[in-house]
Amino acid sequence: MTYIAKPKFHHPGLKKNELGYTHRDYEGKISTLCAGCGHDSITASIIEACYELSIEPHRVAKISGIGCSSKTPDYFLGNSHGFNSVHGRMPSVLTGANLANRDLIYLGVSGDGDSASIGFGQFAHSIRRAVNMTYIVENNGVYGLTKGQFSATADRGSKSKKGVTNTDNAIDLVAIALQLGATFVARSFSGDKSQLVPLIAAAIRHKGASFIDVVSPCIAFNNHAGSTKSFDYVREHNDAVNRLDVLVGRDPIAVDYAPGTVQVVEQHDGSRLALRKLDADYDPHDRLGAMTFLQKHAAKGQIVTGLLYVDPDAEDLHEHLNTVEAPLNTLEADTLCPGSAVLDKINASLR
Amino acid sequence: MSDKKPISSVNDFVVRFANVNGSGSASANEMFARSILRHGVPVSPRNIFPSNIQGLPTWYEVRVTEDGHLGARGGVDLMVAMNPQTWDKDVAGIEPGGYLFYDSTKPMPSTKFRDDITVIGVPLTAITNSTYTDPRQRQLFKNIIYLGSLSALLDMDPKLIEQLIGEQYKGKEKLLSSNVHALHLGRDWALQNLKCPIGLRVKKSDKVGDRIFIEGNSAAALGAVYGGATVCAWYPITPSSSVAEAFTAHCKKYRHDPATGKANYAIVQGEDELASIGMVIGAGWNGARAFTATSGPGISLMTEFIGLSYFAEIPAVIMNIQRAGPSTGMPTRTQQCDIIACAYASHGDTKHVLLFPEDPAEAFEFAAASFDLAERLQTTIFLMLDLDIGMNHRLSRPLKWDDARQYDRGKVMTAEMLEEGRDFGRYLDVDGDGIPYRTYPGTHPTKGSYFTRGTSRDRYARYSEEGPVYADNMQRLVRKFETAQDLVPRPLQANAERPTKYGVIYFGSTSPAMDEAIGLLEARGHQLDRLRIRAFPFHSSVASFLAEHDFVYVVEQNRDGQLRQLIVNENGIDPVRLVPILHYDGSPITARFIAKAIGDHQDHLKVTPLRKAVS
Ligand SMILES: Cc1ncc(C[n+]2csc(CCOP(=O)(O)OP(=O)(O)O)c2C)c(N)n1
Ligand code: SF4
């Protein structure tokens, strides 16, 4: 297969964001995924979120593992550097990249096979290290690229396309992320753009480890009756805890006037998350509460979506390591090398 | 009384301490080695320790060597036998005419000694117990007390040891004076009760010069500091952990922003070797100098990523402190056994750059250079140490740095260059050296971005599985490897006094033993030209050396002759002409071993008249 270039044609009337970029500036190559794949909808939501946030596309580093989901970074933000690393190891590559240059925005894209099986350890450790990133798992419950094997997020009792019943327990990445100390944890559904776009935008704005599990049906191998990751199943069992708007400042905060209860969460960078509550007693600042809430609904066969937990004052790995503000990749010998005079002293101390 | 004449030697003998792991003997034993250095006499010490933390036997060997031979010698002249468990083996290991030093508090049956050695008993436990009540103090000071007794027996200057104690406990007066007191307890007892000195003696000399005493791992870590490493990701494994630990310590001292106190480095202990090398590759991709330190099992885990670094062309530095494999092998024993595993690490067609430092000074230089090489060549560079260099103190020429030196960041296309309209193809061979240009992420709003992947792609980084496109890329990678030949440290050749048809190739930690073996071989009438290989890919002078000699011995510390295999493979040479000399029991190779193995082979070839060989 060779690469397919997307036509560069820009409609002069295209809407521009604050930076003067149009939607097209956030697009990438044409997707080679199956038509109707949930992953493509997530790509569209990432494009939308970045456009709305007026991010400079080239300031994003998009890093993935291997899988259909991990191919998607090629399909958005064509002007940013992408890295399709090895299966399951996106988190370590992203961590290293982030250590090298703290000034970029890090977007990690992974699959459920990638993150819940071969890369389960790396997923967990990047979260507990508080790497400043937005970690999105495009979760279809199967291995898409290798054609339909169960993944570790497939629910027990769910059926494969060939009719085999899964007898293993499922890993809930959201529950694990909460347990490991992620400071922004959300779940969404690829087919719910109005929920997903603000979640991605808020996650990008969040400083610290943001994790979003996006249920993303695989048209080819996991969209049949008996699957718990199909479009129909998720639509029927979805229970959203809140709706979200991200306000980046300046504009009047319209949602303040919106009916119903609105909770405004101010993040580290000054952006605000306006949570329009659907569930009256849901508090997204309570990690323990979120864990319990999630378990309770899972027991009822419900998929809870929305922003489940956020810590607006989170710190990230660079703060923990107390690294300099300047990106490490910009430092040169004059800063890094202690010089010959120091070496002479070291030599003297070794005699 | 011994029935063999006691060994008599000044400044040339081997002392071995047999201790129990965890008894706190390490610092006293090291102090013994250092105090001989302060007499101006070179030493070459070695830790011999089991893969366990407490209770098991451990040995520390000090070769006192006026001639400055830094390889292991083999044999023991004076055994300080402090471990009842290993007593029989320790006593058996003493050279005829040698000495046994032991704690005589409890009488030993005479069957426990040998007739051909001199037995020296000092009631260490009795002396310690009558002076100290605290059990930990008793344990620790017993070591200083035997150090004191040894100083008397070997005629050492106590002032020099006191000076060392003073340096060690600077500012801690109480510890300082109590240690000096313990030293004199042992010394005075020996002077009053034993015939001092024995046949082995330390006499002041001036053979140390300005050399420093440092472990290879610490020197390599300093090399990383000087070479500008800003990201270190690692996972603990013997014998490499002390690289990362030393890097951390050096960074804490020398790598903070004076204004803010913030760190201009990041060190992460990964959850495993996969994560460690992943972080290194992520950081390298993003333009930082990054490294990891590991050993054989870690290399095994890293191989998938090493293939990615090779194919996607991302700078990375791996310091491999080799230990005896395969599998867990002997984790605390030395070997040079990962040559093939590293040279061809990962699946598919790969080749990697290996550097083989011989001592701490080169470990420092090569470590610093590896970051330049990694960025210049955009690939993984392996710094190949082993336990023998890494975890033992060695005398080494002082470390040197040229302040005018700038880092070679390799071919990086900047925003300005892109603005000028320079053609950027990530995998485009603009200069014919196989090395393409790269851009750092975030460089330019519209130009220079590309997608990095382990999948095949064309010169403009566009995914492609077209056969010719793939082959074109693979050929360029070969060109790049050829370029590397001229960038890596060249082999060093030393010729015999007389022209000879025989040569020897060696590398890394074998160096000091080889230097000494040459002398032994000359004494046996064998002349050999020497070539010390310092890197892979091999420089063309390796092929010339092979062509110029009928037989070339390849000395290495592994079972399968891995360097030899690599030479045969890469030079297409007839293997018969390369004679393997292999040492792989986990102990460091000795001059005696090399000289015997080569000498016997040479005798067999009848290169010298038998008369001369036995004269
Ligand atoms: C080390 C290794 N093992 C196995 C594979 C084969 N492999 C490629 S993608 C994949 C699974 C992808 O599943 P997932 O991450 O869920 O992504 P999806 O394709 O479903 O989006 C596997 C097993 C590989 N590339 N590397
Ligand atoms: S196989 Fe499934 S996951 Fe992969 S592209 Fe097709 S629909 Fe998407």
XYZ file of C-alpha atoms in Angstrom, chain B:
615
model
C 56.940 -24.480 60.409
C 56.695 -24.533 56.703
C 58.854 -26.854 54.678
C 58.959 -24.483 51.759
C 60.979 -21.323 51.728
C 58.567 -18.432 52.379
C 57.958 -16.167 49.398
C 60.024 -13.063 49.559
C 58.926 -10.129 47.468
C 58.844 -6.381 47.667
C 55.988 -4.556 45.976
C 54.980 -7.533 43.858
C 52.462 -9.948 45.352
C 48.791 -10.789 45.613
C 46.765 -10.465 48.809
C 43.306 -11.928 48.934
C 40.744 -11.173 51.611
C 38.071 -13.789 52.216
C 35.115 -12.256 54.029
C 31.465 -12.809 54.705
C 29.173 -10.581 52.681
C 27.690 -7.878 54.892
C 30.512 -7.853 57.464
C 31.530 -4.331 56.504
C 34.930 -5.463 55.319
C 34.702 -3.772 51.924
C 35.790 -0.343 53.081
C 38.699 -1.677 55.161
C 39.872 -3.801 52.251
C 39.619 -0.903 49.848
C 41.515 1.235 52.307
C 44.269 -1.396 52.276
C 44.524 -1.081 48.477
C 44.470 2.697 48.594
C 47.099 2.901 51.291
C 49.495 0.895 49.117
C 48.827 3.387 46.330
C 49.780 6.146 48.742
C 53.137 4.410 49.029
C 53.544 5.141 45.345
C 53.069 1.482 44.442
C 50.467 0.538 41.809
C 47.722 -1.864 42.782
C 45.067 -3.675 40.843
C 42.170 -4.726 43.033
C 39.211 -6.946 42.191
C 35.941 -7.688 43.863
C 34.897 -11.283 43.661
C 31.411 -11.524 45.022
C 28.454 -13.845 44.784
C 25.051 -12.870 43.458
C 23.638 -12.477 46.914
C 23.339 -9.727 49.451
C 24.277 -11.058 52.869
C 25.939 -13.968 54.498
C 27.603 -15.521 51.483
C 31.314 -15.496 50.814
C 32.993 -12.553 49.172
C 36.607 -11.962 48.251
C 38.651 -8.893 47.557
C 41.942 -9.327 45.862
C 44.712 -6.787 45.739
C 47.513 -7.263 43.327
C 50.457 -5.176 44.459
C 52.463 -4.514 41.329
C 55.488 -2.294 41.189
C 55.606 -2.933 37.430
C 52.087 -1.627 37.096
C 50.429 -4.745 35.686
C 46.736 -4.033 36.001
C 45.320 -7.349 34.887
C 44.579 -10.122 37.327
C 47.659 -12.257 38.016
C 46.161 -15.460 39.389
C 47.381 -17.187 42.547
C 47.435 -15.800 46.099
C 50.560 -15.007 48.138
C 48.853 -13.815 51.294
C 45.382 -15.016 52.218
C 43.480 -13.073 54.835
C 41.054 -15.824 55.745
C 38.160 -14.269 57.613
C 35.439 -16.632 56.438
C 35.263 -20.056 58.124
C 32.905 -21.292 55.412
C 35.460 -20.969 52.647
C 38.478 -21.798 54.782
C 39.473 -25.034 53.055
C 39.266 -23.582 49.585
C 41.019 -20.397 50.651
C 43.879 -22.237 52.302
C 44.233 -24.509 49.306
C 44.520 -21.508 46.993
C 47.679 -20.107 48.566
C 50.843 -20.354 46.496
C 53.487 -22.663 47.990
C 55.634 -20.555 50.297
C 52.775 -18.129 50.770
C 51.146 -16.793 53.908
C 47.904 -17.390 55.736
C 46.571 -14.690 58.028
C 43.697 -15.700 60.297
C 41.809 -14.910 63.470
C 43.466 -17.098 66.107
C 41.011 -16.364 68.918
C 39.745 -19.928 68.687
C 42.465 -22.544 68.281
C 42.460 -24.392 64.956
C 43.478 -28.031 64.563
C 46.780 -28.340 62.742
C 45.068 -30.321 59.985
C 43.469 -27.042 58.957
C 46.825 -25.619 57.904
C 49.406 -26.532 55.293
C 53.049 -27.335 55.773
C 54.273 -25.304 52.862
C 52.878 -21.961 53.969
C 53.500 -19.557 56.823
C 50.558 -19.279 59.210
C 50.038 -15.988 61.009
C 47.426 -15.905 63.754
C 46.117 -12.724 65.345
C 43.402 -13.066 68.035
C 41.202 -10.504 66.271
C 37.948 -11.411 67.998
C 39.586 -11.415 71.396
C 41.151 -7.996 70.808
C 37.887 -6.610 69.449
C 35.713 -8.007 72.212
C 37.945 -6.703 74.933
C 37.759 -3.206 73.461
C 34.197 -2.837 72.127
C 30.830 -3.856 73.570
C 28.520 -2.815 70.736
C 28.081 -5.772 68.325
C 28.144 -3.626 65.146
C 31.258 -1.831 66.337
C 32.859 -5.159 67.051
C 32.157 -6.287 63.525
C 33.360 -3.113 61.825
C 36.444 -2.460 63.918
C 37.635 -6.024 63.562
C 38.258 -5.163 59.918
C 40.311 -2.105 60.836
C 42.217 -4.142 63.397
C 43.314 -6.675 60.781
C 44.232 -3.795 58.521
C 46.482 -2.551 61.345
C 48.119 -5.961 61.783
C 48.698 -6.283 58.047
C 50.303 -2.849 57.966
C 52.874 -4.081 60.467
C 53.405 -7.423 58.727
C 53.897 -5.781 55.343
C 55.980 -2.940 56.722
C 53.556 -0.259 55.623
C 53.693 3.317 56.854
C 50.803 3.761 59.317
C 50.811 7.511 58.728
C 49.628 6.980 55.179
C 46.705 4.860 56.357
C 45.857 7.388 59.049
C 45.806 10.034 56.369
C 43.284 8.020 54.371
C 41.118 7.495 57.436
C 41.349 11.224 58.038
C 40.081 11.932 54.514
C 37.284 9.422 54.823
C 36.004 10.734 58.146
C 36.707 14.395 57.581
C 34.526 16.388 59.931
C 33.525 13.294 61.913
C 36.151 13.478 64.608
C 34.761 10.690 66.751
C 34.767 8.160 63.951
C 38.167 9.316 62.825
C 39.865 8.835 66.167
C 38.163 5.519 66.897
C 39.274 4.134 63.546
C 42.842 5.267 64.068
C 42.695 3.685 67.512
C 41.527 0.344 66.060
C 44.267 0.507 63.433
C 46.906 0.819 66.132
C 45.379 -1.911 68.254
C 45.965 -4.361 65.425
C 49.306 -2.903 64.475
C 50.715 -2.877 67.995
C 49.590 -6.434 68.677
C 51.373 -7.638 65.560
C 54.553 -5.678 66.306
C 54.691 -7.044 69.851
C 53.787 -10.658 69.139
C 54.830 -11.507 65.603
C 57.938 -11.392 63.510
C 57.384 -8.282 61.422
C 57.758 -7.753 58.553
C 57.153 -10.986 56.702
C 58.714 -11.819 53.339
C 56.125 -9.711 51.503
C 56.694 -6.013 51.881
C 55.501 -2.694 50.661
C 58.262 -0.201 50.059
C 57.728 3.429 49.097
C 58.128 4.039 45.402
C 57.093 6.559 42.773
C 55.278 4.432 40.259
C 51.748 5.808 40.592
C 52.360 9.279 39.265
C 49.282 11.329 38.529
C 47.121 8.330 37.815
C 43.671 8.138 39.327
C 41.885 5.246 40.971
C 38.348 4.866 39.681
C 35.733 2.308 38.681
C 34.853 2.055 35.000
C 31.142 2.544 35.664
C 31.763 5.770 37.509
C 34.071 6.981 34.734
C 31.465 6.118 32.084
C 28.834 8.002 34.066
C 31.130 11.030 34.209
C 31.576 10.660 30.470
C 27.812 10.911 30.117
C 27.803 14.099 32.208
C 30.593 15.644 30.140
C 29.115 14.323 26.910
C 25.917 16.217 27.593
C 23.461 13.454 28.411
C 20.305 15.035 29.748
C 18.023 12.018 29.949
C 18.902 8.761 31.653
C 16.353 5.976 31.936
C 17.462 2.740 33.516
C 16.448 -0.381 35.330
C 18.580 -1.934 38.070
C 20.768 -4.856 37.044
C 24.192 -5.989 38.193
C 26.797 -4.958 37.151
C 25.383 -1.851 35.494
C 23.354 -0.226 38.279
C 26.309 1.758 39.510
C 26.468 3.594 36.169
C 23.064 5.166 36.717
C 23.726 5.633 40.414
C 27.015 7.377 39.674
C 25.365 9.473 36.949
C 22.749 10.546 39.499
C 25.424 11.457 42.031
C 27.530 13.357 39.474
C 24.468 15.213 38.169
C 23.454 16.236 41.668
C 26.877 17.799 42.080
C 27.531 19.334 38.703
C 24.329 19.713 36.811
C 22.112 22.244 38.516
C 21.200 25.623 37.189
C 23.063 28.025 39.491
C 20.275 30.613 39.398
C 17.268 28.409 40.104
C 18.822 25.263 41.543
C 16.859 23.268 39.006
C 18.162 20.168 37.318
C 19.286 20.270 33.729
C 18.869 16.529 33.494
C 16.127 13.983 34.023
C 16.733 10.543 35.453
C 13.961 7.986 35.538
C 14.147 4.500 36.928
C 12.003 2.683 34.403
C 9.685 -0.178 35.248
C 11.851 -2.443 33.089
C 14.390 -2.329 30.297
C 11.693 -1.986 27.650
C 10.535 1.252 29.196
C 14.078 2.462 29.760
C 15.140 2.117 26.152
C 11.720 3.410 25.034
C 12.304 6.601 26.990
C 15.804 6.905 25.582
C 14.435 6.579 22.066
C 11.618 9.049 22.732
C 14.111 11.543 24.108
C 16.570 10.935 21.266
C 13.813 11.426 18.720
C 13.031 14.728 20.360
C 16.619 15.985 20.261
C 17.926 15.246 23.752
C 21.026 13.200 24.498
C 19.789 10.129 26.257
C 21.192 6.854 27.491
C 20.481 3.758 29.463
C 22.796 1.359 31.257
C 22.112 -2.326 31.425
C 23.557 -5.800 31.130
C 22.876 -8.897 28.990
C 19.326 -9.730 30.115
C 18.367 -6.089 29.635
C 19.814 -6.108 26.122
C 17.656 -9.147 25.347
C 14.564 -7.200 26.327
C 15.567 -4.094 24.449
C 16.148 -5.675 21.098
C 12.821 -4.760 19.507
C 13.435 -1.118 20.306
C 17.057 -1.343 19.154
C 15.724 -2.421 15.763
C 13.449 0.608 15.779
C 16.359 2.890 16.583
C 18.310 1.374 13.701
C 15.534 1.482 11.140
C 13.792 4.692 12.136
C 17.248 6.237 12.725
C 16.960 7.594 16.203
C 19.999 8.368 18.372
C 20.366 6.265 21.510
C 23.205 5.228 23.767
C 23.249 1.923 25.598
C 25.978 1.183 28.088
C 26.196 -2.557 28.366
C 28.162 -3.710 31.385
C 28.546 -7.342 30.448
C 28.285 -10.211 32.865
C 28.408 -13.964 32.383
C 25.403 -15.279 30.477
C 23.360 -16.752 28.926
C 20.139 -16.161 30.833
C 20.903 -15.240 34.432
C 24.269 -16.956 34.010
C 26.617 -15.679 36.674
C 25.337 -12.205 37.428
C 28.372 -11.080 39.397
C 31.051 -12.584 37.196
C 32.701 -10.949 34.253
C 32.650 -11.859 30.559
C 32.774 -10.225 27.152
C 29.866 -12.239 25.907
C 27.327 -9.881 24.321
C 29.348 -9.001 21.246
C 27.151 -10.814 18.744
C 23.947 -10.039 20.628
C 24.720 -6.330 20.423
C 26.359 -6.155 17.002
C 23.294 -7.665 15.343
C 20.623 -6.914 17.962
C 16.984 -7.175 16.853
C 15.245 -8.934 13.997
C 15.821 -8.381 10.313
C 19.052 -7.025 8.912
C 20.639 -4.804 11.512
C 24.148 -3.767 12.455
C 25.115 -1.597 15.350
C 28.069 0.441 16.433
C 29.983 -0.989 19.403
C 32.714 0.766 21.363
C 35.175 -1.208 23.476
C 36.980 0.883 26.091
C 39.944 -0.764 27.775
C 39.952 1.123 31.057
C 38.222 3.900 33.000
C 39.913 6.678 31.036
C 38.594 5.261 27.777
C 35.242 4.497 29.395
C 35.010 8.222 30.092
C 36.173 9.277 26.628
C 34.090 6.769 24.716
C 31.008 7.449 26.819
C 31.239 11.151 26.007
C 31.946 10.370 22.353
C 29.027 7.961 22.115
C 26.571 10.857 22.321
C 28.258 12.617 19.421
C 28.278 9.382 17.469
C 24.648 8.609 18.253
C 23.546 12.001 16.989
C 25.907 12.041 14.030
C 24.876 8.565 12.918
C 21.286 8.699 14.227
C 21.397 5.212 15.614
C 22.088 3.206 18.752
C 25.648 3.231 20.030
C 26.685 0.500 22.450
C 29.353 1.240 25.007
C 30.622 -2.236 25.838
C 32.107 -2.460 29.288
C 32.157 -5.511 31.493
C 32.063 -6.198 35.193
C 35.831 -6.329 35.416
C 36.241 -2.726 34.283
C 32.873 -1.520 35.478
C 32.866 -2.566 39.094
C 36.542 -2.637 40.001
C 38.753 0.276 40.835
C 41.513 0.611 38.309
C 44.525 2.820 38.072
C 43.971 4.973 35.079
C 45.481 8.009 33.457
C 43.616 11.140 34.566
C 40.407 12.057 32.774
C 40.841 14.850 30.274
C 38.476 17.328 28.678
C 39.033 19.967 26.066
C 36.965 23.007 26.968
C 36.804 24.093 23.352
C 34.902 20.958 22.477
C 31.359 21.460 21.225
C 28.838 18.692 20.929
C 28.299 17.234 17.472
C 24.539 17.336 17.139
C 24.667 15.740 13.721
C 22.549 16.671 10.758
C 19.621 18.624 12.098
C 17.621 20.816 9.776
C 16.539 23.992 11.507
C 13.572 26.259 10.859
C 15.932 28.692 9.098
C 17.234 26.009 6.790
C 13.687 24.979 5.971
C 12.767 28.601 5.370
C 15.648 28.877 2.910
C 13.806 26.255 0.942
C 16.219 23.382 1.535
C 14.754 20.118 0.346
C 13.888 18.091 3.398
C 13.451 14.375 2.927
C 13.886 12.611 6.223
C 15.571 9.646 4.589
C 17.239 11.460 1.739
C 20.967 10.848 1.391
C 22.029 14.388 0.504
C 25.733 13.985 1.213
C 26.308 10.443 -0.010
C 27.401 9.268 3.426
C 24.155 7.474 4.129
C 23.226 9.947 6.851
C 20.039 11.907 6.238
C 18.869 15.120 7.863
C 16.333 15.110 10.624
C 14.162 17.771 12.200
C 13.155 18.024 15.807
C 9.435 17.952 16.526
C 7.995 21.449 16.707
C 10.558 23.028 14.393
C 8.412 24.774 11.807
C 4.672 25.442 11.390
C 4.421 24.026 7.899
C 7.732 22.511 6.870
C 9.877 19.660 8.048
C 7.364 17.571 9.923
C 7.378 13.877 9.170
C 6.100 10.631 10.550
C 8.548 8.349 12.296
C 7.795 4.678 12.042
C 9.396 1.286 12.094
C 7.529 0.495 8.912
C 9.156 0.808 5.520
C 8.930 4.224 3.926
C 10.395 6.214 1.088
C 13.033 8.930 1.194
C 10.416 11.474 2.181
C 9.257 9.333 5.115
C 6.071 8.326 3.313
C 4.857 4.857 4.149
C 5.720 2.495 1.325
C 6.164 -1.226 1.015
C 7.396 -1.077 -2.569
C 10.342 -3.468 -2.913
C 12.781 -1.051 -4.579
C 11.950 1.663 -2.048
C 12.629 -0.705 0.823
C 15.868 -1.950 -0.745
C 17.031 1.606 -1.415
C 16.610 2.421 2.237
C 18.385 -0.728 3.403
C 21.326 0.006 1.114
C 21.591 3.523 2.457
C 21.744 2.084 5.973
C 24.714 0.001 4.876
C 26.358 3.150 3.499
C 25.791 4.819 6.808
C 27.432 1.931 8.611
C 30.425 2.279 6.314
C 30.607 5.952 7.209
C 30.671 4.935 10.856
C 33.965 3.123 10.266
C 35.799 6.414 10.008
C 34.033 8.036 12.925
C 34.597 5.427 15.609
C 37.879 5.013 17.529
C 40.466 3.237 15.393
C 42.260 0.084 16.393
C 45.673 0.555 17.970
C 48.548 -1.509 16.693
C 51.796 -2.295 18.486
C 54.418 -4.312 16.715
C 56.852 -6.814 18.153
C 60.509 -5.935 18.239
C 61.279 -8.324 15.431
C 59.177 -8.897 12.308
C 56.716 -11.699 12.908
C 54.105 -13.652 11.021
C 51.949 -13.866 14.113
C 49.531 -11.403 15.501
C 47.077 -11.099 18.315
C 43.782 -9.246 18.420
C 42.122 -8.328 21.699
C 39.801 -5.698 23.101
C 38.298 -4.072 26.165
C 39.130 -5.233 29.647
C 41.572 -7.857 28.352
C 44.042 -5.071 27.674
C 46.164 -5.035 30.847
C 46.455 -8.830 30.950
C 47.440 -8.783 27.286
C 50.105 -6.131 27.837
C 51.637 -8.276 30.523
C 51.253 -11.501 28.548
C 53.297 -10.057 25.701
C 56.250 -9.764 28.063
C 55.785 -13.344 29.249
C 55.556 -14.549 25.660
C 58.664 -12.663 24.667
C 60.460 -14.333 27.519
C 59.349 -17.635 26.021
C 60.711 -16.574 22.685
C 57.472 -15.638 20.957
C 57.117 -12.410 19.060
C 53.641 -11.136 18.277
C 52.221 -7.989 16.743
C 49.202 -6.673 18.584
C 46.004 -5.022 17.465
C 43.561 -3.690 20.019
C 40.149 -3.313 18.468
C 38.273 -0.365 19.884
C 35.089 -0.385 17.863
C 32.743 -2.128 15.494
C 32.364 -1.509 12.513
C 35.933 -2.599 12.016
C 38.295 -0.131 10.489
C 40.067 -1.235 7.309
C 43.284 -1.624 9.317
C 41.773 -4.780 10.844
C 41.647 -6.390 7.415
C 45.217 -5.231 6.710
C 46.425 -6.684 9.983
C 44.807 -10.004 9.119
C 46.368 -9.947 5.679
C 49.824 -9.242 7.075
C 49.899 -12.208 9.449
C 49.767 -15.959 8.890
C 48.002 -16.598 12.147
C 46.188 -14.183 14.373
C 45.129 -15.100 17.892
C 41.862 -13.573 19.012
C 41.772 -13.302 22.765
C 38.388 -12.917 24.364
C 36.365 -13.726 27.411
C 33.511 -15.845 26.118
C 33.017 -19.446 25.014
C 32.215 -19.036 21.373
C 34.819 -16.577 20.203
C 32.258 -13.914 19.429
C 34.648 -11.209 18.276
C 36.344 -13.775 16.092
C 32.980 -14.698 14.573
C 32.300 -11.061 13.891
C 35.697 -10.566 12.275
C 35.248 -13.652 10.108
C 31.761 -12.586 9.158
C 32.553 -8.977 8.377
C 35.885 -9.560 6.636
C 35.087 -12.770 4.802
C 38.337 -14.253 6.068
C 39.339 -17.913 6.306
C 38.515 -18.792 9.930
C 41.477 -21.192 10.170
C 43.832 -18.239 10.330
C 42.108 -16.842 13.382
C 43.000 -18.833 16.472
C 40.583 -18.397 19.351
C 42.030 -17.901 22.829
C 39.060 -18.119 25.117
C 38.630 -17.564 28.815
C 35.115 -17.779 30.178
C 34.919 -19.032 33.748
C 33.697 -15.664 34.961
C 36.988 -14.580 36.492
C 38.972 -11.882 34.711
C 41.449 -13.203 32.190
C 45.058 -13.277 33.384
C 48.399 -12.743 31.696
C 49.407 -16.226 32.797
C 46.416 -17.725 30.985
C 46.994 -15.804 27.764
C 50.717 -16.482 27.726
C 50.200 -20.179 28.304
C 47.464 -20.584 25.722
C 49.264 -18.643 23.009
C 52.672 -19.975 24.005
C 51.508 -23.576 23.844
C 49.953 -23.000 20.460
C 53.057 -21.279 19.186
C 55.218 -24.107 20.495
C 52.946 -26.473 18.720
C 53.461 -24.579 15.506
C 57.153 -24.928 16.254
C 57.727 -21.316 15.543
C 60.818 -21.306 17.710
C 63.426 -24.009 18.061
C 62.549 -26.165 21.052
C 65.928 -25.329 22.589
C 65.034 -21.697 22.777
C 61.572 -22.293 24.088
C 62.840 -24.198 27.113
C 65.978 -22.184 27.802
